[in-house]
Every structure is written in structure tokens, then in C-alpha cells.
């Protein structure tokens, strides 16, 4: 029996690499459903090639075109967020890869967890926004969540064979992004074109900006807290510009285990699909003879204030990470539209954290409301004060 995989966000960076993994192992995996937001032509091409059971386009205005373009094939065609949230629960699905970007991933992921579909989690925003709720839902339903984020996959790989051995520290590596060596004066004038040029990884626009501001690493700290059940003070970030070590775990005897490899997301995607097995992969190998130096440095929380804000949000708990996520999504979009500068992003997020109503024990409805409210207030800060 081939594993039937639902890919949410199949036209994105993670989604297309997941399809490459499926193509490498046609005897093991099949795409059961493919979904996209509005890149309809790419979705049509993917559907023709992979012949899934169904496709969903979130943006409903593309429905008619999608339906007509696939009318000669026995592929079910749906549109809208509700359809996307429903389809993840279909009986034949064996695993759901959440590769859509942002807060939009929360509801379909929750539905998939309720339907007991193992989650290959790329959409870290889901755990940033509502980690505690997601963990509880996964526990109650007995649904496994397997990390796809390279750092968390590395930690997960370091933890195999360590059942019962407590984690002393999770050490997340960060490349430092394109502005690692920039002064604050230089950071004040960087452009989106510079920020979109990541030195080591090819990724979607939103996460690439998050990597440049180091909000991505802050989100990964929050993600690690919920995936591995560790406290914030047990999670350390170390800048490692070569991106050879993908992350590490320190145990109680002081031993540190690391996972190394090429900066290629197909490995963590494949490992989430195949766990606990490892499958042969044709991707390029890391040649240690070419890694003449592996270096490590402390992250600079003054220049990369978003990382400090994420730690602060995690320590405050409640709906604060949800506020930070929403404010960050608005700021990244505004930066990509040249509406604010690179350094402004942290100021606006910090202000949103002050202004949005804090809730200590949020319910799902509270998160939904917080997200809406935080977006509204962030927009207000952007228009009134800049
Ligand atoms: P991307 O922008 O390349 O792709 C996003 C995908 O989601 C697209 O298929 C898009 O159509 C879909 N999508 C976007 N908004 C949507 C919405 N509102 N409703 C429905 N579908 C929507 O992004 P990406 O780089 O592939 O990242 C996807 C997720 O994986 C993010 O949460 C990111 O943080 C995480 N991630 C990515 C990488 C990477 O290397 N790209 C690494 C680690 C984690
Ligand atoms: Mg990562």
C-alpha cells in the first residue's frame, strides 16, 4: 500500500520539494490531494503530472478555470478554505504535509489532527500561534506530529534511540541570514531585494524575510518548545553561518549530538514521510573535505531584535506568540511592499505586543479573535505613525 499524502501548499517551496520526494519513491508515496492559494497554473501542471484524487484552490475565483483545465481527468476539484479544511479528513489520507504559509495553516492542521492524520509539519506558524492547544489536541487524539523544519528534524533525528533520556538543552543553529555582519546603520537601509537573497537556502518570500530578521529563529524556538516539551531556557540559539550542522541536542551527561547535511529540505521532508525508516535518496551528499571550517557565534539581540521579541512572547505565553505572529505577517507584507523599513518591523511588532489585549489561557476562538485584532492594530500602527 502506498502512503497517501495530502500536501497543503503544493505549489510552494516545500510543496514542490515534497513532490520531488514522492517522485523519487513512486512505490512508496502518492499525492492524494494538492492545494494552492492562487497559483492556479502551477496547480494544474502538478495535478496533470501527479494525478491526485483531488485538488483544492483556496482562492475561489480560480475555481472555474481549474475545473475546466482538469475536466478530462478524474480529479475532484474544490475551492475555498472550508473545502481545504474538510479534505484533510478524507479516509484514504495517511499523512498531511502542512506546507502552506502563515496563520492560514492553523485550521486545516487542527482538522487533520482531529481526524488522526499524522502531520508532517512545515507550517511552524501553527505551533507559534497555538502550540499548547495543538499539543493538547494531538495528545487527546493520539496524532503524531513530525517536524519538517530542518532544525527540528535534526533535533528529532538526534533523539532517536534516546527514549527516557531527558534533554538538557536543544541547540538550534541559525545561518544568521544575509545581514549577519551588518551594523545597525547598514540594516536601516537594506532593501527587500537584499533581504530576499538568502545565502544558504532557497525558500518562499515570507520565511526568507523572517530569516533575514531572525524572526524565523525566534519562531523556531517556540516551535521547539512545543515539539520537544522543553522550557524556553533550555533552548539555545547559536549562529552557524555554514548551515552544515542543522541543530543539536545536549543530554544530561553533557554529550551533544548533532545532525549534519546539505542545506536541502528534501531530506527532512523525506524523513517525516518515512520515519522511523530511512530511504535511499539521490540528493547531493555533504563532502566534509570541503567544509574546512565550521564556526559558531552568539546571536546579536540588539541588531536582530525580533529574536528577543519571540523569546519574550514565549516567556509571557498565552496569546502573546499569536500577537507576534500576526503583527509579523503584516510587517513582512508591508516590508515587501516598501511600506516600512527593515528595522521598523521590530518597532511595530513590539508596539503591537503592548497594545493587543493579552489573554493568559486562550481558547481557539480567542486565538482567532487575537489574530484579527492584532492584524487590525498593526495596520493602524503602520498607517498612523509612519
Ligand atoms: P511558499 O510561499 O513557497 O509556499 C506557500 C504555499 O502555501 C503555496 O503553495 C501557496 O499557494 C500556499 N498558500 C499560501 N497562503 C495560503 C493560504 N492563505 N491558503 C491556502 N494556501 C496558501 O512557502 P514555503 O517556503 O514553502 O513555506 C511553507 C511553510 O513551511 C511556512 O510555514 C514556512 O515557515 C515553512 N518552512 C519552509 C522552509 C523552506 O525551506 N521553504 C523551511 C522550513 C519551514
Ligand atoms: Mg528552519
Coordinates of C-alpha atoms and ligand atoms in Angstrom, one line a residue:
X1 CA 0.0 0.0 0.0
X2 CA 1.4 3.4 -1.0
X3 CA 1.2 6.1 1.6
X4 CA -1.4 8.7 0.6
X5 CA -0.1 12.2 1.2
X6 CA -2.1 15.4 1.3
X7 CA 0.1 18.4 0.5
X8 CA -1.3 21.7 1.7
X9 CA 0.6 24.3 -0.3
X10 CA 1.9 22.1 -3.0
X11 CA 3.0 25.0 -5.3
X12 CA 5.4 26.5 -2.7
X13 CA 9.0 25.8 -2.0
X14 CA 8.3 23.0 0.5
X15 CA 5.4 21.7 -1.6
X16 CA 7.3 21.3 -4.8
X17 CA 10.2 19.6 -3.0
X18 CA 7.8 17.2 -1.4
X19 CA 6.6 16.3 -4.8
X20 CA 10.2 15.6 -5.8
X21 CA 10.5 13.2 -2.8
X22 CA 7.3 11.5 -3.9
X23 CA 8.6 11.2 -7.5
X24 CA 11.8 9.6 -6.1
X25 CA 9.8 6.9 -4.4
X26 CA 6.8 6.1 -6.6
X27 CA 6.5 2.7 -5.0
X28 CA 6.1 4.3 -1.5
X29 CA 4.2 7.5 -1.8
X30 CA 1.3 9.0 -3.7
X31 CA -0.1 12.6 -3.7
X32 CA -3.7 12.2 -2.7
X33 CA -4.6 15.9 -2.6
X34 CA -2.7 19.0 -3.8
X35 CA -3.7 22.5 -2.7
X36 CA -2.7 26.1 -3.5
X37 CA -3.7 29.6 -2.7
X38 CA -3.8 31.3 -6.1
X39 CA -1.1 29.9 -8.3
X40 CA -3.6 28.0 -10.4
X41 CA -1.4 27.3 -13.5
X42 CA 1.2 25.5 -11.3
X43 CA -1.5 23.6 -9.6
X44 CA -2.9 22.4 -12.9
X45 CA 0.5 21.3 -14.1
X46 CA 1.1 19.4 -10.8
X47 CA -2.3 17.8 -11.0
X48 CA -1.8 16.6 -14.6
X49 CA 1.6 15.1 -13.6
X50 CA 0.7 13.5 -10.3
X51 CA -3.0 12.7 -10.9
X52 CA -4.1 13.2 -7.3
X53 CA -7.6 12.2 -6.1
X54 CA -8.4 15.9 -5.6
X55 CA -7.1 19.4 -5.8
X56 CA -8.2 22.5 -3.8
X57 CA -7.6 26.1 -4.7
X58 CA -8.1 28.3 -1.7
X59 CA -8.8 31.4 -3.8
X60 CA -12.3 30.7 -5.1
X61 CA -12.0 33.0 -8.1
X62 CA -9.8 30.4 -9.9
X63 CA -12.3 27.6 -9.4
X64 CA -13.9 27.7 -12.9
X65 CA -10.6 27.8 -14.7
X66 CA -9.1 25.0 -12.6
X67 CA -12.2 22.8 -13.1
X68 CA -12.2 23.3 -16.9
X69 CA -8.4 22.7 -17.2
X70 CA -8.7 19.3 -15.5
X71 CA -12.1 18.3 -16.9
X72 CA -10.6 15.5 -19.0
X73 CA -9.2 13.8 -15.8
X74 CA -11.0 12.0 -13.0
X75 CA -9.7 14.6 -10.4
X76 CA -12.1 16.2 -8.0
X77 CA -11.8 20.0 -7.9
X78 CA -12.7 22.1 -5.0
X79 CA -12.3 25.7 -3.9
X80 CA -12.2 27.7 -0.7
X81 CA -10.8 27.5 2.8
X82 CA -13.7 25.3 4.0
X83 CA -13.1 22.7 1.4
X84 CA -9.4 22.8 2.2
X85 CA -10.1 22.2 5.9
X86 CA -12.5 19.4 5.1
X87 CA -10.5 17.5 2.6
X88 CA -7.7 16.7 5.1
X89 CA -10.1 14.4 6.9
X90 CA -10.8 12.1 4.0
X91 CA -10.4 8.4 5.0
X92 CA -7.6 7.3 2.5
X93 CA -5.2 10.0 3.6
X94 CA -2.3 8.6 5.6
X95 CA -0.3 11.8 6.2
X96 CA -0.9 15.6 5.9
X97 CA 2.1 17.8 5.0
X98 CA 1.3 21.3 6.1
X99 CA 3.4 23.4 3.7
X100 CA 1.2 26.5 3.5
X101 CA 2.5 29.7 4.9
X102 CA 1.3 31.6 7.9
X103 CA -1.7 31.6 10.2
X104 CA -3.8 30.2 7.5
X105 CA -2.3 26.8 8.3
X106 CA -3.9 26.6 11.8
X107 CA -7.4 25.5 11.0
X108 CA -6.6 22.7 8.4
X109 CA -3.9 21.4 10.7
X110 CA -6.3 21.2 13.6
X111 CA -8.8 19.4 11.5
X112 CA -6.2 16.9 10.3
X113 CA -5.1 16.3 13.9
X114 CA -8.8 15.6 14.9
X115 CA -9.0 13.1 12.0
X116 CA -5.9 11.4 13.4
X117 CA -3.8 12.0 10.3
X118 CA -0.1 12.1 11.2
X119 CA 1.1 15.6 10.5
X120 CA 4.4 16.4 8.7
X121 CA 4.7 19.9 10.0
X122 CA 6.4 22.5 7.9
X123 CA 3.9 25.3 8.8
X124 CA 5.7 26.4 12.0
X125 CA 3.2 29.3 12.4
X126 CA 0.7 26.8 13.6
X127 CA 2.8 25.9 16.7
X128 CA 3.8 29.6 17.2
X129 CA 0.2 30.7 17.3
X130 CA -1.3 27.9 19.3
X131 CA 1.3 25.4 20.4
X132 CA -0.3 24.5 23.7
X133 CA -3.7 23.9 22.1
X134 CA -2.2 21.9 19.2
X135 CA -0.2 19.7 21.6
X136 CA -3.3 19.0 23.7
X137 CA -5.4 18.2 20.6
X138 CA -2.6 15.9 19.3
X139 CA -2.4 14.2 22.7
X140 CA -6.1 13.6 23.0
X141 CA -6.4 12.2 19.5
X142 CA -3.1 10.3 19.6
X143 CA -1.9 12.1 16.4
X144 CA 1.8 12.2 15.8
X145 CA 3.4 15.5 14.6
X146 CA 6.6 15.0 12.7
X147 CA 8.9 18.0 12.2
X148 CA 9.8 19.1 8.6
X149 CA 11.7 22.3 9.6
X150 CA 15.3 21.3 9.2
X151 CA 16.4 22.3 12.7
X152 CA 13.6 20.4 14.3
X153 CA 14.1 17.4 12.0
X154 CA 17.7 17.5 13.2
X155 CA 16.7 17.5 16.8
X156 CA 14.2 14.8 16.2
X157 CA 16.9 12.6 14.5
X158 CA 19.2 13.2 17.4
X159 CA 16.5 12.0 19.8
X160 CA 16.0 8.6 18.1
X161 CA 17.3 5.9 20.4
X162 CA 17.1 8.2 23.4
X163 CA 13.8 7.2 24.8
X164 CA 13.7 8.0 28.6
X165 CA 16.9 10.2 28.4
X166 CA 15.9 13.7 29.3
X167 CA 17.0 16.6 27.1
X168 CA 19.2 19.1 28.9
X169 CA 19.4 21.6 26.1
X170 CA 18.2 22.0 22.5
X171 CA 20.7 23.9 20.4
X172 CA 19.2 25.4 17.3
X173 CA 21.6 26.6 14.7
X174 CA 20.9 29.7 12.7
X175 CA 22.7 30.8 9.5
X176 CA 22.4 34.4 10.5
X177 CA 20.9 35.3 7.2
X178 CA 22.1 37.8 4.6
X179 CA 22.7 40.5 7.2
X180 CA 24.7 38.6 9.8
X181 CA 27.6 41.0 9.7
X182 CA 25.7 44.2 9.1
X183 CA 25.7 47.1 11.6
X184 CA 22.5 48.8 12.7
X185 CA 23.3 51.7 10.4
X186 CA 23.6 49.3 7.4
X187 CA 20.4 47.4 8.5
X188 CA 18.5 50.7 8.5
X189 CA 18.8 51.0 4.7
X190 CA 18.6 47.4 3.4
X191 CA 16.2 46.7 0.6
X192 CA 13.8 43.8 0.1
X193 CA 15.9 42.6 -2.8
X194 CA 18.8 42.2 -0.4
X195 CA 16.6 40.6 2.2
X196 CA 15.2 38.1 -0.3
X197 CA 18.6 36.8 -1.1
X198 CA 19.4 34.2 1.5
X199 CA 23.0 32.9 1.5
X200 CA 22.2 29.1 2.1
X201 CA 18.5 28.3 1.5
X202 CA 16.0 28.7 -1.3
X203 CA 12.6 29.4 0.3
X204 CA 9.3 31.2 0.0
X205 CA 9.4 35.0 0.4
X206 CA 7.8 35.2 3.8
X207 CA 10.2 32.8 5.5
X208 CA 13.2 34.4 3.7
X209 CA 12.3 37.8 5.2
X210 CA 11.8 36.1 8.6
X211 CA 15.3 34.6 8.2
X212 CA 16.8 38.0 7.5
X213 CA 15.2 39.5 10.6
X214 CA 15.8 36.3 12.6
X215 CA 12.1 36.2 13.5
X216 CA 12.3 32.7 11.8
X217 CA 14.7 31.6 14.5
X218 CA 12.5 33.1 17.2
X219 CA 9.6 31.1 15.8
X220 CA 11.7 28.0 15.7
X221 CA 12.5 28.4 19.4
X222 CA 8.7 28.5 20.1
X223 CA 8.2 25.5 17.7
X224 CA 10.9 23.6 19.6
X225 CA 9.3 24.4 22.9
X226 CA 6.1 22.6 21.8
X227 CA 7.5 19.8 19.7
X228 CA 10.0 18.6 22.3
X229 CA 8.4 19.7 25.6
X230 CA 11.3 21.8 26.7
X231 CA 11.3 25.0 28.7
X232 CA 12.3 28.3 27.0
X233 CA 15.6 28.5 29.0
X234 CA 16.5 25.0 27.6
X235 CA 16.5 26.3 24.1
X236 CA 19.7 28.0 22.8
X237 CA 20.3 29.6 19.5
X238 CA 23.8 29.6 18.0
X239 CA 24.8 31.3 14.8
X240 CA 26.5 28.9 12.5
X241 CA 26.9 30.6 9.1
X242 CA 27.8 27.4 7.1
X243 CA 24.5 25.7 7.8
X244 CA 26.2 22.3 7.9
X245 CA 25.0 21.4 11.4
X246 CA 21.3 21.6 11.3
X247 CA 20.8 21.5 15.1
X248 CA 21.9 19.7 18.2
X249 CA 20.7 18.1 21.5
X250 CA 22.7 18.2 24.7
X251 CA 21.9 15.4 27.2
X252 CA 22.3 15.2 31.0
X253 CA 25.8 13.7 30.8
X254 CA 27.0 16.7 28.7
X255 CA 27.1 14.8 25.4
X256 CA 26.0 16.8 22.4
X257 CA 24.5 15.0 19.3
X258 CA 24.3 16.9 16.0
X259 CA 22.8 16.1 12.6
X260 CA 24.8 17.3 9.6
X261 CA 23.9 17.5 6.0
X262 CA 23.5 19.6 2.9
X263 CA 21.1 22.6 3.1
X264 CA 18.4 20.6 1.2
X265 CA 14.8 20.4 2.6
X266 CA 14.1 17.2 0.7
X267 CA 15.9 15.3 3.4
X268 CA 13.8 16.4 6.3
X269 CA 10.6 16.2 4.2
X270 CA 11.5 12.6 3.3
X271 CA 12.4 11.7 6.8
X272 CA 9.0 12.9 8.0
X273 CA 7.4 10.7 5.4
X274 CA 9.5 7.6 6.0
X275 CA 10.1 7.8 9.8
X276 CA 11.2 5.6 11.5
X277 CA 12.8 4.2 8.3
X278 CA 15.4 5.9 6.2
X279 CA 15.1 5.6 2.4
X280 CA 17.8 5.9 -0.2
X281 CA 17.9 9.4 -1.6
X282 CA 19.7 10.6 -4.7
X283 CA 20.2 14.1 -3.4
X284 CA 23.8 15.5 -3.3
X285 CA 25.9 14.4 -0.3
X286 CA 27.8 16.6 2.1
X287 CA 31.5 16.4 1.4
X288 CA 33.2 17.1 4.7
X289 CA 36.6 17.6 2.9
X290 CA 35.1 20.9 1.5
X291 CA 33.9 22.1 5.0
X292 CA 37.2 23.5 6.0
X293 CA 35.8 25.5 8.9
X294 CA 32.6 25.3 10.9
X295 CA 32.1 28.4 13.0
X296 CA 29.8 29.4 15.8
X297 CA 28.9 32.7 17.3
X298 CA 26.3 34.3 19.7
X299 CA 23.2 35.8 18.1
X300 CA 23.1 39.6 18.5
X301 CA 19.8 40.5 20.0
X302 CA 20.3 44.2 19.6
X303 CA 20.7 44.1 15.8
X304 CA 18.2 41.2 15.5
X305 CA 15.6 42.3 17.9
X306 CA 12.9 40.1 16.5
X307 CA 14.6 37.1 18.1
X308 CA 14.4 38.8 21.5
X309 CA 10.7 39.6 20.9
X310 CA 10.0 36.0 20.1
X311 CA 11.7 34.8 23.3
X312 CA 9.7 37.5 25.3
X313 CA 6.4 36.3 23.7
X314 CA 7.2 32.7 24.6
X315 CA 8.0 33.6 28.2
X316 CA 4.8 35.6 28.5
X317 CA 2.8 32.8 27.0
X318 CA -0.9 33.0 26.5
X319 CA -1.9 34.7 23.2
X320 CA 1.4 36.7 23.0
X321 CA 3.1 34.5 20.4
X322 CA -0.2 34.7 18.4
X323 CA 0.0 38.5 18.6
X324 CA 3.7 38.5 17.4
X325 CA 2.9 36.1 14.6
X326 CA 0.0 38.3 13.3
X327 CA 2.0 41.5 13.7
X328 CA 4.9 39.9 11.9
X329 CA 2.8 38.7 9.0
X330 CA 1.5 42.3 8.5
X331 CA 5.0 43.8 8.8
X332 CA 6.7 41.3 6.4
X333 CA 3.9 42.1 3.8
X334 CA 4.4 45.8 4.4
X335 CA 8.2 45.5 4.0
X336 CA 7.8 43.6 0.7
X337 CA 5.6 46.5 -0.5
X338 CA 8.2 49.0 0.6
X339 CA 5.8 50.5 3.1
X340 CA 8.3 50.1 6.1
X341 CA 12.0 49.8 6.6
X342 CA 13.8 46.7 7.8
X343 CA 14.3 48.0 11.4
X344 CA 10.8 49.4 11.6
X345 CA 9.5 45.8 11.6
X346 CA 10.7 45.2 15.2
X347 CA 9.4 48.5 16.5
X348 CA 5.9 47.9 15.0
X349 CA 5.8 44.3 16.4
X350 CA 6.9 45.5 19.9
X351 CA 4.2 48.1 19.9
X352 CA 1.5 45.6 18.8
X353 CA 2.6 43.4 21.7
X354 CA 1.8 46.3 24.0
X355 CA -1.5 47.2 22.5
X356 CA -3.3 44.0 21.8
X357 CA -5.4 42.5 24.6
X358 CA -3.4 39.9 26.5
X359 CA -5.2 36.6 27.3
X360 CA -3.5 34.1 29.6
X361 CA -5.4 31.0 28.8
X362 CA -6.7 31.4 25.3
X363 CA -9.3 29.2 23.6
X364 CA -9.4 28.5 19.9
X365 CA -11.9 31.4 19.5
X366 CA -9.6 33.7 21.5
X367 CA -6.7 32.9 19.0
X368 CA -9.0 33.6 16.0
X369 CA -10.0 36.9 17.6
X370 CA -6.5 37.8 18.7
X371 CA -5.2 37.2 15.1
X372 CA -7.9 39.5 13.7
X373 CA -7.3 42.2 16.4
X374 CA -3.5 42.1 16.1
X375 CA -3.7 42.5 12.3
X376 CA -6.0 45.5 12.7
X377 CA -3.9 47.2 15.3
X378 CA -0.7 46.5 13.4
X379 CA -2.2 48.1 10.3
X380 CA -3.3 51.0 12.4
X381 CA 0.3 51.5 13.8
X382 CA 1.6 51.3 10.2
X383 CA -0.7 53.9 8.8
X384 CA -0.9 56.3 11.7
X385 CA 2.6 56.5 12.8
X386 CA 4.8 56.1 9.8
Ligands
LIG1 P1 5.8 29.4 -0.2 O1 5.4 30.8 -0.1 O2 6.9 29.0 -1.1 O3 4.6 28.4 -0.4 C1 3.4 28.5 0.3 C2 2.3 27.6 -0.2 O4 1.2 27.8 0.5 C3 1.9 27.8 -1.7 O5 1.6 26.6 -2.3 C4 0.7 28.7 -1.5 O6 -0.2 28.6 -2.6 C5 0.1 28.2 -0.3 N1 -0.7 29.2 0.5 C6 -0.2 30.4 0.9 N2 -1.1 31.1 1.6 C7 -2.2 30.3 1.6 C8 -3.5 30.5 2.1 N3 -3.9 31.6 2.8 N4 -4.4 29.5 2.0 C9 -4.0 28.4 1.3 N5 -2.8 28.2 0.8 C10 -1.9 29.1 0.9 O7 6.3 29.0 1.3 P2 7.4 27.9 1.8 O8 8.7 28.5 1.8 O9 7.2 26.6 1.0 O10 7.0 27.7 3.3 C11 5.8 27.0 3.7 C12 5.8 26.7 5.2 O11 6.9 25.9 5.5 C13 6.0 28.0 6.0 O12 5.3 27.9 7.2 C14 7.5 28.0 6.3 O13 7.8 28.7 7.5 C15 7.8 26.5 6.4 N6 9.2 26.2 6.2 C16 9.7 26.4 4.9 C17 11.0 26.1 4.7 C18 11.6 26.2 3.3 O14 12.7 25.8 3.1 N7 10.9 26.8 2.3 C19 11.8 25.5 5.7 C20 11.3 25.3 6.9 C21 9.9 25.7 7.2
LIG2 MG1 14.3 26.1 9.8

